[in-house]
Amino acid sequence: MPTLEICVDDAEGLHSAAMTGLARIELCSALDLGGLTPGYGLVQQARSCAVPVFAMIRPRPGNFCFTAREEAQMLADIALMRDSGLAGVVLGAAHPDHTLDLRMLERLSAACWPMRRQLHRVVDLAPDPFAALDAAIALGFERVLSSGQASDAVKGAARLKAMHDYAEERIEIMAGSGVRPGNVVALMRETGVRAVHASCRKQIAMQDERLVHFGFAASNAVTSAAEINQLLVAMASMQRG
């Protein structure tokens, strides 16, 4: 059965995404930067969400090579998510050559129990994504989010299929980046993946251009419940087919 995960980075987005039919919500801040660790207040709102919530653990934008201080920050954030009763976390760490930092991931993973874990798109930078999948399996991750090492999942469809076939159900491959109601069916059919990740954000008119002028607003996109529904309907049509 196809499953859908929606990423959100604010309270209104969390409310819009908390609907029947979703497999998970990925809770973040700063989606415009690829998603960072959400703040305490948003995490507390997510505690009452009927949909399982996985929190992003990423202390800053940029690369995934983290210092000892940043690791300590991530460990504290993991403790917050665990103590708040969230279902899981989304992790990733790498060396400068983009291979996974297995020792750091082992330490972070050990701190997560009993939460579930997903590996984020750090895998899309890995020189050997299949070796990265083997490592994720050995570390006990249940799912890997990937765009097939391309700028979006449609462009990376061939690699996503290869990763899906290589995984052989040992770990779930979830397609993300650029997934929309109009392309999700073709993407799943071409790749074989049965899990997709999307933001379903829609641009809205900025109410006050001074917010941009003074640097108070970087984006005017909001989570669209209507687009989430359209994505769910498209995926359900594939299941019936």
C-alpha positions as MATLAB code, in Angstrom:
seq = 'MPTLEICVDDAEGLHSAAMTGLARIELCSALDLGGLTPGYGLVQQARSCAVPVFAMIRPRPGNFCFTAREEAQMLADIALMRDSGLAGVVLGAAHPDHTLDLRMLERLSAACWPMRRQLHRVVDLAPDPFAALDAAIALGFERVLSSGQASDAVKGAARLKAMHDYAEERIEIMAGSGVRPGNVVALMRETGVRAVHASCRKQIAMQDERLVHFGFAASNAVTSAAEINQLLVAMASMQRG';
ca = [
       0.000    0.000    0.000;
       1.519    3.384   -0.968;
       2.371    5.661    1.956;
       2.782    9.424    2.153;
       4.949   11.506    4.487;
       4.491   15.283    4.634;
       7.177   17.651    5.942;
       6.094   20.793    7.792;
       7.931   23.591    9.570;
       5.273   25.566   11.429;
       2.197   25.132   13.595;
      -0.287   25.842   10.807;
       1.445   23.332    8.562;
       1.298   20.740   11.335;
      -2.432   21.341   11.684;
      -2.998   21.136    7.918;
      -1.064   17.888    7.593;
      -2.664   16.082   10.538;
      -5.225   14.233    8.435;
      -6.361   10.674    7.926;
      -4.386    8.820    5.293;
      -0.908   10.120    6.085;
       1.739    7.658    7.212;
       3.902   10.267    8.961;
       4.696   13.925    9.414;
       8.312   15.072    9.328;
       8.628   17.995   11.711;
      11.282   20.595   10.866;
      12.164   24.225   10.965;
      13.480   26.151    7.953;
      12.251   23.988    5.087;
      13.743   26.570    2.718;
      17.144   25.329    3.939;
      16.278   21.652    3.539;
      14.883   21.307    7.051;
      16.509   21.890   10.445;
      15.677   20.719   13.965;
      12.284   22.072   15.089;
      11.978   24.268   18.146;
      10.625   23.239   21.529;
       7.226   24.910   21.132;
       6.474   23.209   17.824;
       7.604   19.853   19.218;
       5.170   20.259   22.113;
       2.312   20.942   19.691;
       3.250   17.774   17.790;
       2.790   15.653   20.924;
      -0.990   15.655   20.472;
      -0.897   14.938   16.736;
      -2.879   11.853   15.664;
      -0.377   11.183   12.854;
       3.051    9.734   13.813;
       5.635   12.535   13.909;
       9.328   12.165   13.085;
      11.523   15.149   13.982;
      14.442   16.289   11.874;
      17.741   16.310   13.778;
      19.985   18.744   11.895;
      21.567   21.591   13.851;
      22.437   23.904   10.973;
      22.232   24.316    7.205;
      25.054   23.287    4.910;
      27.029   20.071    4.874;
      26.486   17.027    7.085;
      29.984   16.948    8.617;
      29.300   17.691   12.268;
      31.726   18.671   15.013;
      31.777   17.234   18.524;
      29.863   20.299   19.775;
      27.248   19.838   17.072;
      26.961   16.159   17.950;
      26.330   17.125   21.568;
      23.609   19.496   20.365;
      22.012   16.713   18.309;
      22.107   14.340   21.270;
      20.289   16.929   23.384;
      17.712   17.423   20.621;
      17.195   13.655   20.362;
      16.567   13.553   24.120;
      13.929   16.270   23.710;
      12.122   14.317   20.980;
      12.288   11.105   22.988;
      11.036   12.754   26.184;
       8.241   14.433   24.198;
       6.999   11.061   23.006;
       7.495   11.565   19.281;
       7.449    8.476   17.095;
      10.868    8.931   15.550;
      13.691   11.091   14.260;
      15.381   11.774   10.948;
      19.188   11.609   11.036;
      22.246   11.863    8.848;
      25.979   12.514    9.241;
      28.896   12.267    6.827;
      32.640   12.653    6.423;
      34.114   15.342    4.139;
      34.223   12.787    1.297;
      30.424   12.350    1.742;
      30.638    8.751    2.968;
      28.426    8.155    5.993;
      29.990    8.874    9.373;
      29.149    5.465   10.815;
      30.590    6.040   14.286;
      28.627    9.234   14.803;
      25.485    7.611   13.434;
      25.990    4.695   15.828;
      26.196    7.094   18.779;
      23.193    9.108   17.670;
      21.205    5.953   16.991;
      21.987    4.533   20.424;
      20.473    7.667   21.971;
      17.232    7.323   20.015;
      15.735    4.188   21.562;
      12.802    3.488   21.613;
      12.146    5.944   18.777;
      12.270    4.842   15.153;
      14.837    6.257   12.729;
      15.006    7.421    9.124;
      18.138    8.350    7.183;
      17.715   11.643    5.357;
      19.044   12.793    1.981;
      22.665   12.692    3.125;
      22.537    9.507    1.021;
      22.120   11.636   -2.111;
      25.671   12.938   -1.690;
      27.221    9.540   -0.998;
      29.777    8.371   -3.581;
      28.283    4.870   -3.357;
      24.579    4.965   -2.436;
      24.399    1.170   -2.287;
      27.147    1.022    0.333;
      25.235    3.725    2.203;
      22.108    1.554    2.087;
      24.049   -1.401    3.496;
      25.295    0.817    6.311;
      21.793    2.147    7.053;
      20.472   -1.413    7.219;
      23.265   -2.483    9.571;
      22.522    0.516   11.802;
      18.835   -0.388   12.022;
      17.295    2.490   10.080;
      13.852    1.597    8.803;
      13.753    3.993    5.864;
      15.943    6.127    3.592;
      14.753    9.341    1.969;
      16.292    9.957   -1.449;
      15.817   11.847   -4.693;
      17.969    9.294   -6.494;
      21.019   11.577   -6.192;
      19.387   14.136   -8.496;
      17.890   17.560   -7.843;
      14.434   15.982   -7.719;
      12.987   12.488   -7.625;
      11.688   12.550  -11.202;
      15.173   13.267  -12.545;
      16.600   10.624  -10.217;
      14.008    7.961  -11.036;
      16.469    5.511  -12.597;
      18.761    5.624   -9.548;
      15.762    5.364   -7.208;
      14.684    2.204   -8.998;
      18.194    0.775   -8.687;
      18.230    1.590   -4.961;
      14.764    0.104   -4.480;
      15.753   -3.092   -6.273;
      19.027   -3.315   -4.329;
      17.259   -2.863   -0.984;
      15.140   -5.990   -1.589;
      12.752   -4.956    1.206;
      15.580   -4.915    3.766;
      14.922   -1.188    4.129;
      12.287    1.096    2.652;
      13.285    3.606   -0.020;
      11.167    6.769    0.142;
      11.196    9.101   -2.864;
      11.306   12.808   -2.091;
      11.909   16.219   -3.697;
       9.581   17.536   -6.355;
       6.868   14.931   -5.715;
       3.456   16.297   -6.727;
      -0.042   14.993   -7.501;
       0.661   15.196  -11.211;
       3.816   13.046  -11.187;
       3.525   10.714   -8.199;
       1.821    7.811   -9.994;
       4.321    7.753  -12.862;
       7.196    8.069  -10.380;
       6.042    5.106   -8.285;
       5.413    2.979  -11.348;
       8.828    3.748  -12.821;
      10.807    3.240   -9.619;
       8.828    0.608   -7.734;
       8.887    2.702   -4.537;
       5.767    2.666   -2.405;
       6.649    5.511   -0.050;
       6.858    9.183   -1.007;
       7.735   12.386    0.822;
       6.454   15.849   -0.087;
       5.960   19.318    1.357;
       2.748   20.168   -0.541;
       3.473   23.848   -0.072;
       1.746   26.542   -2.101;
       2.945   30.071   -2.715;
       0.757   32.824   -1.293;
       0.830   36.565   -1.787;
       2.979   38.394    0.738;
       0.697   40.610    2.819;
       3.338   43.214    3.517;
       6.373   43.665    1.260;
       8.159   45.442    4.113;
       8.662   42.022    5.709;
      10.907   41.104    2.795;
      12.553   44.524    2.733;
      13.614   44.265    6.377;
      14.661   40.625    6.091;
      11.857   39.252    8.272;
      10.437   36.903    5.593;
      12.351   34.538    3.325;
       9.408   32.543    1.982;
       5.702   32.974    1.458;
       4.822   29.301    1.017;
       2.369   27.457    3.255;
       1.348   23.813    3.608;
      -1.704   23.137    1.454;
      -4.230   20.646    2.836;
      -5.867   20.603   -0.608;
      -2.628   19.510   -2.278;
      -2.074   16.827    0.352;
      -5.547   15.493   -0.439;
      -4.809   15.563   -4.169;
      -1.619   13.598   -3.588;
      -3.474   11.032   -1.472;
      -6.166   10.664   -4.133;
      -3.565   10.144   -6.857;
      -1.791    7.501   -4.798;
      -5.076    5.748   -4.002;
      -5.880    5.578   -7.706;
      -2.627    3.703   -8.264;
      -3.520    1.244   -5.542;
      -6.892    0.556   -7.196;
      -5.114    0.105  -10.535;
];
